[in-house]
Amino acid sequence: MTMLDSRTAQAGTLESMDCLVTVTGPADGRVIEISGSSAPRFKISMERRVNDVLDSLGCDSGVRVAVQDNGALDIVLGARVEAAFVRYREGDVR
Amino acid sequence: MRRTMLYLPGSNPNMLLRGHLFEPDGLVIDLEDSVSAGEKDSARVLVREVLRRGEFGACEVTVRINSTDTEYWRKDVEVVVSCGVSGLRVPKVESPQTVKDMDEEISRAEEKSGIPRGSTKLFCLLESALGVWNAYDIAKSSPRVTAIIPGGEDLAADLRTSRSKEGAELEWIRRMIIVAARAAGVDALDTVFPYVNDDEGLERETGFVKQLGYDGKSVVHPNQIAVVHSVFDPTERETAAAKRIVDAASDAEARGLGAVSLDGRMIDAPVIRRARFTLMRAGLLSDGQRG
């Protein structure tokens, strides 16, 4: 891949109980960034959830996943990561 | 009971996770009009996860999928049915063929997911003059069909009129649908009352459809639930009277008497049936006991 192949895809919102997930690639390995209201307390479990979802989707290339959280439960975080990563993989850049 | 079925936008986690806390009888998780074309994919993923792992209290859980004239509906069926929902609310049903197509797709999804065939019910939205005209045939076209529902806004447009608070444009539509529903043995559920700050108007419209015989009403805001329930719930006096009738009928049956009398008056079968229905509405009889 060249720099020209770099792309970004997003899913979710910054509304209450939601999160905005941005997937950018290619990256040097898997990079996960968590920010927002729940980050200080739940960063580790949120990172684990992001990793689980990416693994279940067969993500084996380097990507950067940024989560801006506004109180999203585990269910919502997983759904937003899945939607963003599938959009990224399918070239559905928005 | 289906007194109230609350619409929840399929792209809104806050509402999806909290909707049941307002205690409607049912939830209608929406993948259609409240979700923009660009968000259909992410809403479907979110709804799937919420259906699989969320909590819904005692609510009957249904999902309004996209209509069969869109590219989304087959994927909606596949994903939603695999989660084991009670039913699908299907927009723009115009003929038995629409139900047949849906039935086949649902059967495939049920088989693939190991769900007993026929367990996913259909709530058919009749949103055109043709759909309403075919209401009875639609309701009889599959054992999956459990309710028919007028779709207010689309119907008004198809009839070349507009929605009004008085509801003149839907008056005969509602009458046609209740007759078709009762003839076919399915529920009649009413469309939404879109003016969320007009409780008096909601109460008036709900009273009208209850008097026609409707089983319940779709709602778009949690604040509408209590208003609709208060109209559909029997009063204490109605409940007490119904209980006396049902007790008298049970007593007569136990004693092997063919006729039932109460306070010196004979009570016939339709009165007993109506009394049982009142007790069911009051939560004192289950749906299966109403006879």
Short mmCIF file of C-alpha atoms in Angstrom, two decimals:
data_model
loop_
_atom_site.label_atom_id
_atom_site.label_comp_id
_atom_site.label_asym_id
_atom_site.label_seq_id
_atom_site.Cartn_x
_atom_site.Cartn_y
_atom_site.Cartn_z
CA MET A 1 0.00 0.00 0.00
CA THR A 2 1.15 3.54 -0.67
CA MET A 3 0.20 6.73 1.12
CA LEU A 4 -2.42 7.22 -1.58
CA ASP A 5 -4.28 4.17 -0.27
CA SER A 6 -4.80 5.80 3.13
CA ARG A 7 -8.47 6.07 4.00
CA THR A 8 -10.82 6.71 6.86
CA ALA A 9 -14.28 5.37 7.72
CA GLN A 10 -16.59 6.26 10.60
CA ALA A 11 -19.68 4.98 12.40
CA GLY A 12 -21.68 6.21 15.36
CA THR A 13 -22.38 9.63 16.83
CA LEU A 14 -21.38 11.76 19.78
CA GLU A 15 -24.89 11.67 21.24
CA SER A 16 -25.60 10.36 24.73
CA MET A 17 -24.94 6.62 25.19
CA ASP A 18 -23.20 6.47 21.81
CA CYS A 19 -19.64 6.75 20.53
CA LEU A 20 -17.99 7.86 17.30
CA VAL A 21 -15.56 5.31 15.93
CA THR A 22 -13.02 6.31 13.28
CA VAL A 23 -10.96 3.67 11.50
CA THR A 24 -7.92 4.87 9.57
CA GLY A 25 -5.40 2.84 7.65
CA PRO A 26 -2.98 1.65 6.83
CA ALA A 27 -1.19 2.00 10.16
CA ASP A 28 1.88 0.55 11.73
CA GLY A 29 0.20 -2.34 13.53
CA ARG A 30 -3.12 -2.09 15.39
CA VAL A 31 -3.49 1.19 17.26
CA ILE A 32 -6.46 1.85 19.55
CA GLU A 33 -7.20 5.28 21.00
CA ILE A 34 -9.99 5.80 23.53
CA SER A 35 -11.18 9.25 24.57
CA GLY A 36 -14.30 10.70 26.14
CA SER A 37 -16.37 10.35 29.28
CA SER A 38 -15.74 6.68 30.07
CA ALA A 39 -12.12 6.55 29.01
CA PRO A 40 -10.49 7.14 32.43
CA ARG A 41 -12.40 4.30 34.12
CA PHE A 42 -13.07 1.78 31.37
CA LYS A 43 -10.18 2.21 28.94
CA ILE A 44 -8.85 -1.33 29.37
CA SER A 45 -12.19 -3.09 28.96
CA MET A 46 -13.07 -0.85 26.00
CA GLU A 47 -9.77 -1.65 24.30
CA ARG A 48 -10.42 -5.34 24.89
CA ARG A 49 -13.85 -4.99 23.27
CA VAL A 50 -12.41 -3.20 20.24
CA ASN A 51 -9.77 -5.90 19.86
CA ASP A 52 -12.36 -8.70 20.16
CA VAL A 53 -14.52 -7.15 17.44
CA LEU A 54 -11.59 -6.58 15.08
CA ASP A 55 -10.40 -10.17 15.65
CA SER A 56 -13.88 -11.56 14.98
CA LEU A 57 -13.94 -9.65 11.69
CA GLY A 58 -10.58 -11.08 10.64
CA CYS A 59 -8.70 -7.80 10.85
CA ASP A 60 -5.06 -8.73 10.29
CA SER A 61 -3.72 -5.50 8.81
CA GLY A 62 -2.53 -2.37 10.54
CA VAL A 63 -5.33 0.06 11.40
CA ARG A 64 -5.83 2.95 13.77
CA VAL A 65 -9.15 2.85 15.64
CA ALA A 66 -10.14 6.02 17.48
CA VAL A 67 -13.15 5.87 19.82
CA GLN A 68 -14.71 9.12 21.04
CA ASP A 69 -17.04 7.94 23.75
CA ASN A 70 -20.12 9.54 25.25
CA GLY A 71 -21.28 6.80 27.60
CA ALA A 72 -21.68 3.94 25.11
CA LEU A 73 -22.36 0.56 26.65
CA ASP A 74 -20.33 -2.45 25.57
CA ILE A 75 -23.07 -3.51 23.13
CA VAL A 76 -23.03 -0.15 21.40
CA LEU A 77 -19.24 0.12 21.29
CA GLY A 78 -18.98 -3.28 19.62
CA ALA A 79 -21.65 -2.41 17.06
CA ARG A 80 -20.04 0.91 16.17
CA VAL A 81 -16.56 -0.63 15.80
CA GLU A 82 -17.98 -3.37 13.57
CA ALA A 83 -19.87 -0.89 11.36
CA ALA A 84 -16.86 1.42 11.04
CA PHE A 85 -14.42 -1.40 10.27
CA VAL A 86 -16.72 -3.01 7.68
CA ARG A 87 -17.10 0.37 5.99
CA TYR A 88 -13.33 0.81 6.04
CA ARG A 89 -12.71 -2.66 4.61
CA GLU A 90 -15.31 -2.21 1.88
CA GLY A 91 -13.98 1.21 0.95
CA ASP A 92 -17.19 2.89 2.13
CA VAL A 93 -15.42 6.10 3.10
CA ARG A 94 -17.63 8.84 4.45
CA MET B 1 -51.96 -7.19 25.05
CA ARG B 2 -50.95 -4.70 22.43
CA ARG B 3 -52.40 -1.47 23.80
CA THR B 4 -49.22 0.43 22.94
CA MET B 5 -46.33 -0.31 20.62
CA LEU B 6 -43.54 2.26 20.93
CA TYR B 7 -41.42 3.12 17.90
CA LEU B 8 -37.68 3.35 18.62
CA PRO B 9 -35.24 4.67 16.00
CA GLY B 10 -32.85 1.86 15.07
CA SER B 11 -29.85 4.19 14.97
CA ASN B 12 -30.33 5.67 18.44
CA PRO B 13 -28.65 3.64 21.24
CA ASN B 14 -30.19 5.74 23.98
CA MET B 15 -33.75 4.98 22.92
CA LEU B 16 -33.04 1.38 21.91
CA LEU B 17 -31.62 0.56 25.34
CA ARG B 18 -34.13 2.53 27.42
CA GLY B 19 -37.39 2.22 25.49
CA HIS B 20 -38.70 -0.72 27.51
CA LEU B 21 -38.30 1.23 30.77
CA PHE B 22 -41.37 3.27 29.80
CA GLU B 23 -43.36 0.02 29.88
CA PRO B 24 -45.24 0.00 26.61
CA ASP B 25 -46.80 -3.37 25.76
CA GLY B 26 -44.52 -3.64 22.74
CA LEU B 27 -41.53 -2.11 21.01
CA VAL B 28 -41.17 -1.41 17.31
CA ILE B 29 -37.47 -1.03 16.59
CA ASP B 30 -37.32 0.93 13.37
CA LEU B 31 -34.96 0.29 10.48
CA GLU B 32 -37.14 2.15 7.99
CA ASP B 33 -38.10 5.83 8.00
CA SER B 34 -36.16 6.94 11.08
CA VAL B 35 -32.88 5.63 9.62
CA SER B 36 -31.30 7.52 6.72
CA ALA B 37 -30.14 5.60 3.65
CA GLY B 38 -26.49 6.14 4.60
CA GLU B 39 -26.98 4.64 8.07
CA LYS B 40 -28.93 1.48 7.17
CA ASP B 41 -25.83 -0.71 7.53
CA SER B 42 -24.70 0.59 10.92
CA ALA B 43 -28.28 0.63 12.30
CA ARG B 44 -28.71 -3.01 11.31
CA VAL B 45 -25.54 -3.94 13.22
CA LEU B 46 -26.59 -1.91 16.25
CA VAL B 47 -30.11 -3.37 16.26
CA ARG B 48 -28.71 -6.90 15.94
CA GLU B 49 -26.45 -6.41 18.96
CA VAL B 50 -29.21 -4.82 21.03
CA LEU B 51 -31.61 -7.64 20.13
CA ARG B 52 -29.08 -10.29 21.05
CA ARG B 53 -27.79 -8.81 24.27
CA GLY B 54 -30.23 -6.11 25.37
CA GLU B 55 -33.07 -6.32 27.86
CA PHE B 56 -36.67 -5.53 27.04
CA GLY B 57 -38.63 -6.30 30.21
CA ALA B 58 -42.08 -7.69 29.44
CA CYS B 59 -42.32 -5.95 26.05
CA GLU B 60 -43.18 -7.77 22.85
CA VAL B 61 -40.25 -6.95 20.55
CA THR B 62 -40.79 -6.32 16.86
CA VAL B 63 -38.75 -4.63 14.17
CA ARG B 64 -40.02 -2.45 11.33
CA ILE B 65 -37.92 -3.49 8.37
CA ASN B 66 -37.56 -1.71 5.05
CA SER B 67 -40.22 -2.32 2.42
CA THR B 68 -39.93 -4.95 -0.29
CA ASP B 69 -39.35 -2.31 -2.97
CA THR B 70 -35.98 -1.42 -1.42
CA GLU B 71 -32.57 -3.09 -1.58
CA TYR B 72 -32.47 -3.46 2.22
CA TRP B 73 -35.35 -5.74 3.16
CA ARG B 74 -33.79 -9.16 2.54
CA LYS B 75 -30.75 -8.35 4.68
CA ASP B 76 -33.05 -6.86 7.34
CA VAL B 77 -35.05 -10.11 7.45
CA GLU B 78 -31.96 -12.29 7.62
CA VAL B 79 -30.37 -10.34 10.46
CA VAL B 80 -33.48 -9.61 12.52
CA VAL B 81 -35.10 -13.04 12.28
CA SER B 82 -31.86 -14.68 13.41
CA CYS B 83 -32.17 -12.71 16.67
CA GLY B 84 -35.49 -14.38 17.46
CA VAL B 85 -37.81 -11.36 17.52
CA SER B 86 -41.56 -11.78 18.04
CA GLY B 87 -42.37 -10.27 14.69
CA LEU B 88 -41.62 -7.99 11.79
CA ARG B 89 -43.63 -4.88 11.03
CA VAL B 90 -43.68 -4.75 7.26
CA PRO B 91 -44.30 -1.43 5.50
CA LYS B 92 -46.29 -0.86 2.33
CA VAL B 93 -48.03 -4.23 2.14
CA GLU B 94 -50.37 -4.02 -0.84
CA SER B 95 -51.27 -7.59 -1.70
CA PRO B 96 -51.06 -11.19 -0.48
CA GLN B 97 -48.04 -11.56 -2.78
CA THR B 98 -46.01 -9.19 -0.59
CA VAL B 99 -46.80 -11.40 2.41
CA LYS B 100 -45.94 -14.53 0.44
CA ASP B 101 -42.54 -13.10 -0.55
CA MET B 102 -41.90 -12.10 3.05
CA ASP B 103 -43.06 -15.48 4.36
CA GLU B 104 -40.59 -17.33 2.12
CA GLU B 105 -37.70 -15.09 3.11
CA ILE B 106 -38.51 -15.41 6.82
CA SER B 107 -38.81 -19.21 6.54
CA ARG B 108 -35.33 -19.36 5.01
CA ALA B 109 -33.94 -17.18 7.80
CA GLU B 110 -35.68 -19.22 10.50
CA GLU B 111 -34.33 -22.46 9.07
CA LYS B 112 -30.80 -21.03 8.83
CA SER B 113 -30.92 -19.87 12.45
CA GLY B 114 -32.56 -22.97 13.90
CA ILE B 115 -35.69 -21.05 14.86
CA PRO B 116 -38.99 -23.00 14.68
CA ARG B 117 -40.70 -22.26 11.39
CA GLY B 118 -43.61 -19.88 11.77
CA SER B 119 -42.51 -18.35 15.06
CA THR B 120 -41.79 -14.93 13.52
CA LYS B 121 -45.10 -13.08 13.16
CA LEU B 122 -46.03 -10.40 10.65
CA PHE B 123 -47.53 -7.02 11.46
CA CYS B 124 -48.67 -5.65 8.10
CA LEU B 125 -48.72 -1.90 7.54
CA LEU B 126 -51.35 -0.95 4.98
CA GLU B 127 -50.19 2.37 3.61
CA SER B 128 -52.05 2.72 0.33
CA ALA B 129 -55.66 2.59 -0.83
CA LEU B 130 -54.87 -0.70 -2.57
CA GLY B 131 -53.41 -2.19 0.60
CA VAL B 132 -56.50 -1.23 2.60
CA TRP B 133 -58.79 -2.56 -0.13
CA ASN B 134 -56.95 -5.91 0.08
CA ALA B 135 -56.83 -5.90 3.89
CA TYR B 136 -58.78 -9.13 4.45
CA ASP B 137 -56.86 -11.09 1.79
CA ILE B 138 -53.58 -9.81 3.22
CA ALA B 139 -54.57 -10.78 6.76
CA LYS B 140 -55.55 -14.28 5.60
CA SER B 141 -52.56 -14.82 3.32
CA SER B 142 -50.28 -16.40 5.94
CA PRO B 143 -50.65 -17.77 9.46
CA ARG B 144 -47.75 -15.48 10.33
CA VAL B 145 -49.99 -12.41 10.00
CA THR B 146 -51.00 -11.38 13.50
CA ALA B 147 -52.06 -7.77 12.96
CA ILE B 148 -52.93 -5.22 10.31
CA ILE B 149 -52.23 -1.54 10.81
CA PRO B 150 -53.09 1.57 8.81
CA GLY B 151 -50.09 3.74 7.95
CA GLY B 152 -51.37 7.27 8.48
CA GLU B 153 -49.01 9.53 6.60
CA ASP B 154 -48.56 7.42 3.47
CA LEU B 155 -52.27 6.69 3.31
CA ALA B 156 -53.13 10.36 3.51
CA ALA B 157 -50.76 11.03 0.62
CA ASP B 158 -52.12 8.14 -1.42
CA LEU B 159 -55.68 9.36 -0.83
CA ARG B 160 -54.56 12.82 -2.03
CA THR B 161 -55.31 14.45 1.29
CA SER B 162 -53.37 15.27 4.44
CA ARG B 163 -53.36 14.26 8.10
CA SER B 164 -55.62 16.28 10.37
CA LYS B 165 -56.06 16.18 14.13
CA GLU B 166 -59.71 15.23 13.63
CA GLY B 167 -58.70 12.28 11.43
CA ALA B 168 -61.58 12.55 8.93
CA GLU B 169 -59.28 11.28 6.18
CA LEU B 170 -58.68 8.00 8.06
CA GLU B 171 -62.14 7.45 9.50
CA TRP B 172 -63.38 4.92 6.94
CA ILE B 173 -59.96 3.40 6.54
CA ARG B 174 -60.02 2.55 10.24
CA ARG B 175 -63.51 1.09 9.93
CA MET B 176 -62.51 -1.06 6.94
CA ILE B 177 -59.43 -2.35 8.72
CA ILE B 178 -61.22 -3.36 11.92
CA VAL B 179 -63.81 -5.33 9.93
CA ALA B 180 -61.09 -7.04 7.88
CA ALA B 181 -59.05 -7.82 11.00
CA ARG B 182 -61.96 -9.34 12.89
CA ALA B 183 -63.10 -11.34 9.86
CA ALA B 184 -59.57 -12.71 9.44
CA GLY B 185 -58.98 -13.28 13.15
CA VAL B 186 -56.02 -10.92 13.56
CA ASP B 187 -55.43 -7.82 15.68
CA ALA B 188 -56.18 -4.32 14.47
CA LEU B 189 -53.58 -1.83 15.67
CA ASP B 190 -53.90 1.86 14.99
CA THR B 191 -51.42 4.25 13.43
CA VAL B 192 -49.52 6.87 15.44
CA PHE B 193 -50.90 10.21 16.61
CA PRO B 194 -48.06 12.49 15.51
CA TYR B 195 -48.82 15.54 17.69
CA VAL B 196 -46.74 14.55 20.72
CA ASN B 197 -47.75 17.51 22.89
CA ASP B 198 -51.49 17.15 22.36
CA ASP B 199 -52.65 14.67 25.01
CA GLU B 200 -56.30 15.65 24.60
CA GLY B 201 -56.17 14.94 20.89
CA LEU B 202 -54.45 11.62 21.52
CA GLU B 203 -57.05 10.65 24.11
CA ARG B 204 -59.88 11.56 21.73
CA GLU B 205 -58.39 9.60 18.82
CA THR B 206 -57.59 6.59 21.04
CA GLY B 207 -61.14 6.64 22.40
CA PHE B 208 -62.47 6.56 18.83
CA VAL B 209 -60.36 3.58 17.74
CA LYS B 210 -61.08 1.72 20.97
CA GLN B 211 -64.80 2.18 20.35
CA LEU B 212 -64.32 0.80 16.82
CA GLY B 213 -62.77 -2.30 18.37
CA TYR B 214 -59.06 -1.75 17.89
CA ASP B 215 -56.61 -3.66 20.09
CA GLY B 216 -54.09 -0.88 20.51
CA LYS B 217 -52.19 2.00 19.02
CA SER B 218 -48.67 2.70 17.84
CA VAL B 219 -46.95 5.51 19.73
CA VAL B 220 -43.96 7.68 18.86
CA HIS B 221 -43.17 9.19 22.26
CA PRO B 222 -42.97 7.64 25.74
CA ASN B 223 -45.33 10.35 27.07
CA GLN B 224 -48.11 8.93 24.89
CA ILE B 225 -48.05 5.51 26.60
CA ALA B 226 -49.94 6.42 29.78
CA VAL B 227 -52.60 8.30 27.83
CA VAL B 228 -53.31 5.36 25.53
CA HIS B 229 -53.27 2.85 28.39
CA SER B 230 -55.73 4.94 30.38
CA VAL B 231 -58.17 4.81 27.47
CA PHE B 232 -57.81 1.08 26.83
CA ASP B 233 -57.77 0.00 30.47
CA PRO B 234 -61.23 -0.75 31.89
CA THR B 235 -62.44 1.33 34.83
CA GLU B 236 -62.79 -0.26 38.27
CA ARG B 237 -66.56 -0.29 37.82
CA GLU B 238 -66.31 -2.01 34.43
CA THR B 239 -63.90 -4.56 35.88
CA ALA B 240 -66.13 -5.29 38.88
CA ALA B 241 -69.18 -5.76 36.65
CA ALA B 242 -67.24 -8.03 34.31
CA LYS B 243 -65.98 -10.12 37.22
CA ARG B 244 -69.53 -10.69 38.49
CA ILE B 245 -70.64 -11.83 35.02
CA VAL B 246 -67.69 -14.20 34.59
CA ASP B 247 -68.15 -15.60 38.11
CA ALA B 248 -71.86 -16.19 37.42
CA ALA B 249 -71.00 -17.95 34.16
CA SER B 250 -68.40 -20.15 35.87
CA ASP B 251 -70.87 -21.00 38.63
CA ALA B 252 -73.58 -21.95 36.11
CA GLU B 253 -71.12 -24.11 34.18
CA ALA B 254 -69.99 -25.87 37.38
CA ARG B 255 -73.58 -26.64 38.24
CA GLY B 256 -74.31 -27.92 34.77
CA LEU B 257 -76.77 -25.16 33.98
CA GLY B 258 -77.20 -24.17 30.35
CA ALA B 259 -78.40 -20.65 31.06
CA VAL B 260 -76.68 -18.00 33.14
CA SER B 261 -78.54 -15.46 35.18
CA LEU B 262 -77.36 -12.54 37.29
CA ASP B 263 -79.57 -10.27 39.37
CA GLY B 264 -82.61 -11.97 37.85
CA ARG B 265 -81.49 -11.28 34.24
CA MET B 266 -80.35 -13.82 31.68
CA ILE B 267 -76.83 -13.32 30.36
CA ASP B 268 -76.02 -14.51 26.88
CA ALA B 269 -72.76 -15.70 25.39
CA PRO B 270 -71.61 -12.43 23.76
CA VAL B 271 -71.96 -10.63 27.10
CA ILE B 272 -69.84 -13.27 28.82
CA ARG B 273 -67.25 -13.07 26.05
CA ARG B 274 -67.11 -9.30 26.38
CA ALA B 275 -66.78 -9.57 30.18
CA ARG B 276 -63.85 -11.99 29.79
CA PHE B 277 -62.23 -9.57 27.37
CA THR B 278 -62.63 -6.76 29.92
CA LEU B 279 -60.92 -8.89 32.58
CA MET B 280 -58.15 -9.70 30.14
CA ARG B 281 -57.66 -5.98 29.54
CA ALA B 282 -57.58 -5.45 33.31
CA GLY B 283 -54.85 -8.05 33.60
CA LEU B 284 -57.06 -10.48 35.55
CA LEU B 285 -57.26 -13.11 32.81
CA SER B 286 -54.61 -14.23 30.36
CA ASP B 287 -55.23 -13.92 26.62
CA GLY B 288 -55.83 -17.68 26.40
CA GLN B 289 -58.50 -17.62 29.12
CA ARG B 290 -60.78 -15.05 27.58
CA GLY B 291 -62.73 -17.63 25.59
#
